[in-house]
mmCIF file of C-alpha atoms in Angstrom:
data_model
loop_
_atom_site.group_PDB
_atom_site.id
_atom_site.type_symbol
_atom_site.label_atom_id
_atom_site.label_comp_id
_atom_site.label_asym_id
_atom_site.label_seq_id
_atom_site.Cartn_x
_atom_site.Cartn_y
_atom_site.Cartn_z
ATOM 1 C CA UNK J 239 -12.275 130.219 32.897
ATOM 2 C CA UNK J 240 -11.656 128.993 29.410
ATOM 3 C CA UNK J 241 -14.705 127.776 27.063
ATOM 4 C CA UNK J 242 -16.163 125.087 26.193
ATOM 5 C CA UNK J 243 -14.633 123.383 23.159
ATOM 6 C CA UNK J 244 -16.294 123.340 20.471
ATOM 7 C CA UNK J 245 -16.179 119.945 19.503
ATOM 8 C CA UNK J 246 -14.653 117.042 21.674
ATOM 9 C CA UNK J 247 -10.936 116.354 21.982
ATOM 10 C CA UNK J 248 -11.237 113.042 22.850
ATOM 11 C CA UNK J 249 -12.016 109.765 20.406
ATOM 12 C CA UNK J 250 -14.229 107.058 21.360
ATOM 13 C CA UNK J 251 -12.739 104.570 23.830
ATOM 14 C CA UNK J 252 -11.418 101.785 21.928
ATOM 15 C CA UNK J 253 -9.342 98.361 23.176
ATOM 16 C CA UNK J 254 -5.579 98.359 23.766
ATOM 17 C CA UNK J 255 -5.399 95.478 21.215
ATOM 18 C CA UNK J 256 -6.793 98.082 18.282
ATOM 19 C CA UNK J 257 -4.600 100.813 19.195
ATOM 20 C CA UNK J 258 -1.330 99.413 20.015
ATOM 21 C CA UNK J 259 1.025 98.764 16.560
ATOM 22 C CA UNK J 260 3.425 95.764 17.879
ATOM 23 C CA UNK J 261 6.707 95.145 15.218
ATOM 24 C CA UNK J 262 6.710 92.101 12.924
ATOM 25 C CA UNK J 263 8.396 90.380 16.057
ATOM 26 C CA UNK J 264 5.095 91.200 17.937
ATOM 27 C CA UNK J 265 6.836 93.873 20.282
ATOM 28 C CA UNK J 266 6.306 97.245 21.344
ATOM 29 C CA UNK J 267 9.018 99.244 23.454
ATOM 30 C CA UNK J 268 7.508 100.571 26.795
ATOM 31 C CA UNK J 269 8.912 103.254 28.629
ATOM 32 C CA UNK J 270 8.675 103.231 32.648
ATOM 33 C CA UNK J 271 8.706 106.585 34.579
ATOM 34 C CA UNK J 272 8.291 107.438 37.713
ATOM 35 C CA UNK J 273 4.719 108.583 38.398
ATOM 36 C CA UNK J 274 5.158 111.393 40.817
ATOM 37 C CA UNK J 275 8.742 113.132 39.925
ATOM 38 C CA UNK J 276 8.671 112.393 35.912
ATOM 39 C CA UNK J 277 12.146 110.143 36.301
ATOM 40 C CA UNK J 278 12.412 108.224 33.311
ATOM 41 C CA UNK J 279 13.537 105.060 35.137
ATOM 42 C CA UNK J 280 14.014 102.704 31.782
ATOM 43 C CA UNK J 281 13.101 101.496 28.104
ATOM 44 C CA UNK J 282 11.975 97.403 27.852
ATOM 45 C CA UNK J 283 9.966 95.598 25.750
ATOM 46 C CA UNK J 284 6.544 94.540 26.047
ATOM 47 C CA UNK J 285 4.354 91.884 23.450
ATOM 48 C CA UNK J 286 0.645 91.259 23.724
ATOM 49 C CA UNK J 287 0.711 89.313 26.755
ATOM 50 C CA UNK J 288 2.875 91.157 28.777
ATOM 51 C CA UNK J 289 0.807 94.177 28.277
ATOM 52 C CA UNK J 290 -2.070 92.173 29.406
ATOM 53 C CA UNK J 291 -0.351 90.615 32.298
ATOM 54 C CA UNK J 292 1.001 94.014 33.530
ATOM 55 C CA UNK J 293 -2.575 95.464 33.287
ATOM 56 C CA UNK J 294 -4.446 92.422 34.690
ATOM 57 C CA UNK J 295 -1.339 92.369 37.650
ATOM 58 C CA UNK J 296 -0.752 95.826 38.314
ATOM 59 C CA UNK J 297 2.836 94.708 38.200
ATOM 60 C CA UNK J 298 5.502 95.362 35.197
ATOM 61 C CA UNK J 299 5.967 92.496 33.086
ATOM 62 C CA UNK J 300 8.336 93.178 30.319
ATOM 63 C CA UNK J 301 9.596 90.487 27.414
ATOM 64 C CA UNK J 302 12.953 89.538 28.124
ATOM 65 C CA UNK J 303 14.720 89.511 24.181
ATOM 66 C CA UNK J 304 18.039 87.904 25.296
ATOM 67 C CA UNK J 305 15.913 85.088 27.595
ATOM 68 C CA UNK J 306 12.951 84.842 25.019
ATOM 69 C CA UNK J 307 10.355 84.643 27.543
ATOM 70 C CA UNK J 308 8.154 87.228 30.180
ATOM 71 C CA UNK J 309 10.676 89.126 32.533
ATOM 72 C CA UNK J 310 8.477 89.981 36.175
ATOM 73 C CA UNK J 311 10.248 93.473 37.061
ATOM 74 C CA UNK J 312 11.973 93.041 40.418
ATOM 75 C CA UNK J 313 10.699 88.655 40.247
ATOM 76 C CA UNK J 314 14.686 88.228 40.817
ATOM 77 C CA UNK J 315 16.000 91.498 42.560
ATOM 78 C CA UNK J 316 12.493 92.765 44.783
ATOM 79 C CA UNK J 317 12.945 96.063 43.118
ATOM 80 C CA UNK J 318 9.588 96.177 41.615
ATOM 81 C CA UNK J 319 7.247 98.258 39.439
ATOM 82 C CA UNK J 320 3.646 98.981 40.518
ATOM 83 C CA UNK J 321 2.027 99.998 37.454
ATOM 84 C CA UNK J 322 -0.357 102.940 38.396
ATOM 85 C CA UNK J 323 -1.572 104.085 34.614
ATOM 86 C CA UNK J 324 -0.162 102.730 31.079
ATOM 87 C CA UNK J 325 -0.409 105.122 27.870
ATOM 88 C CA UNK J 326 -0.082 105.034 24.352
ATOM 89 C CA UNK J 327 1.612 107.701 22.541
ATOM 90 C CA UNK J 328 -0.362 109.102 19.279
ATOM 91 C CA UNK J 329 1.521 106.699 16.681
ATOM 92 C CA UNK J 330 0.227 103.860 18.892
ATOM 93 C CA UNK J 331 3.904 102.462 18.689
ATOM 94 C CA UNK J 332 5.329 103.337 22.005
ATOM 95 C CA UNK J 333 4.192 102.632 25.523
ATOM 96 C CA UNK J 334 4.177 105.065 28.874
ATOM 97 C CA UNK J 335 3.820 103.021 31.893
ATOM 98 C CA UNK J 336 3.848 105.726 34.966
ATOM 99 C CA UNK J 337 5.504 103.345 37.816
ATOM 100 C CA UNK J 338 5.670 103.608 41.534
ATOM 101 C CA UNK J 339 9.574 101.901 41.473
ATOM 102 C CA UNK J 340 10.862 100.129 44.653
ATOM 103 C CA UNK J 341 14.574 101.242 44.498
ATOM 104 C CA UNK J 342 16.624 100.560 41.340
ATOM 105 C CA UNK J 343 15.063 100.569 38.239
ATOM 106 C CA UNK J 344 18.612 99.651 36.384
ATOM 107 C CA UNK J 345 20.088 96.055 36.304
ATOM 108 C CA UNK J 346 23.873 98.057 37.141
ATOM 109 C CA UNK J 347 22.077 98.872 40.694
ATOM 110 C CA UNK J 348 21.463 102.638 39.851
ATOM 111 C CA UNK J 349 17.770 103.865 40.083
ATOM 112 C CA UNK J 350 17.371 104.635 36.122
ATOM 113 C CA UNK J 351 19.136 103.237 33.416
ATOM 114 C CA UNK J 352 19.770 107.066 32.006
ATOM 115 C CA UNK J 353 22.491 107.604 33.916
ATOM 116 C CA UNK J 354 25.035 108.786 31.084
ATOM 117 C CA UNK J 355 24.805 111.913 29.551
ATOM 118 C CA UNK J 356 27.114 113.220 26.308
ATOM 119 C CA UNK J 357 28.413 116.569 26.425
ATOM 120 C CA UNK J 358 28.923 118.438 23.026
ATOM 121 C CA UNK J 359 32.119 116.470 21.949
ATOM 122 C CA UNK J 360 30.616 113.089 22.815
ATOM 123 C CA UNK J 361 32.443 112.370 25.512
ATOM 124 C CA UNK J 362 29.839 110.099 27.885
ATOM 125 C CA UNK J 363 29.839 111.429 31.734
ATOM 126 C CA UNK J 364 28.307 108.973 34.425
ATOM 127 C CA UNK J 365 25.966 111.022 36.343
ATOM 128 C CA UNK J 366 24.931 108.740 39.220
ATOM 129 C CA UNK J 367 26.419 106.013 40.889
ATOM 130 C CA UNK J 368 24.866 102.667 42.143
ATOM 131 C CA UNK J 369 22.370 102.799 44.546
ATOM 132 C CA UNK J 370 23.236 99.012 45.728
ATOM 133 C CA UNK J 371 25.751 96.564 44.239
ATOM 134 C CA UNK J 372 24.183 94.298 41.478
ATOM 135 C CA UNK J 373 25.802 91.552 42.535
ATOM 136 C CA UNK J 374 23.686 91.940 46.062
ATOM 137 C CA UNK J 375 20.457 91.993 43.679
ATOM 138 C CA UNK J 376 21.259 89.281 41.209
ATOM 139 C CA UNK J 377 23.607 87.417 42.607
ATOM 140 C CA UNK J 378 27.643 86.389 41.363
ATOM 141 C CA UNK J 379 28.286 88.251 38.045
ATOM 142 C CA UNK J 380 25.227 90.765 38.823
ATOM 143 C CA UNK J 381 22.677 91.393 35.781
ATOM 144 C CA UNK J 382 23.049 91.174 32.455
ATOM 145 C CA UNK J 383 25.892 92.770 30.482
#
């Protein structure tokens, strides 16, 4: 049994909105894993008000950059992110949102977007392969390049 500490690790609760450290552009990126294997699924964006929609919702909402405007994980392809716990790393720049992910996470149809890995001469290797066709989730032309 270990001691007591001797004086408490933790700081006083404060708001999201005082700890978070958005860019000039008002963003923050946001890492989603996968709560109970530790998969990182994928990296997105997140501003002020998706934060606060994907913590009011339960559900990931992420800022779409090329569409300018709130991107609902899954709102087009049903593979969805229920948001079980959201950290902030100790910079307060970076977002951990542990996920419970309804198939794939990736817009090429594979479950995480890591799914290239460079060996020592930097030569990229695809690791996995699609888990559905994109063009089944997002129609013609599939996601976004």
């Amino acid at each position: 049994m270990f001691p007591a500490p001797a004086v408490a690790l933790a700081q006083a609760d404060v708001p999201v909105w005082e700890a978070v450290r958005f860019t000039a552009e008002g963003l923050v990126p946001a890492i989603a894993q996968q709560h109970d294997t530790g998969e990182v699924l994928m990296m997105a964006w997140m501003t002020r008000e998706t934060l606060a929609e994907t913590l009011t919702t339960g559900q990931a909402c992420y800022w779409s950059r090329s569409r300018g405007k709130p991107w609902r994980k899954g709102e087009t392809s049903g593979q969805r992110q229920r948001v079980l716990d959201v950290r902030l790393d100790c910079d307060g720049d970076t977002l951990l949102l542990l996920v419970d992910q309804d198939g794939a996470a990736c817009h090429t149809g594979r479950r995480t977007c890591f799914y290239r890995a460079a060996d020592a001469s930097g030569t990229l290797a695809t690791l996995t392969e699609p888990l559905v066709d994109p063009e089944v989730l997002y129609g013609p032309g599939g996601g976004h390049p």
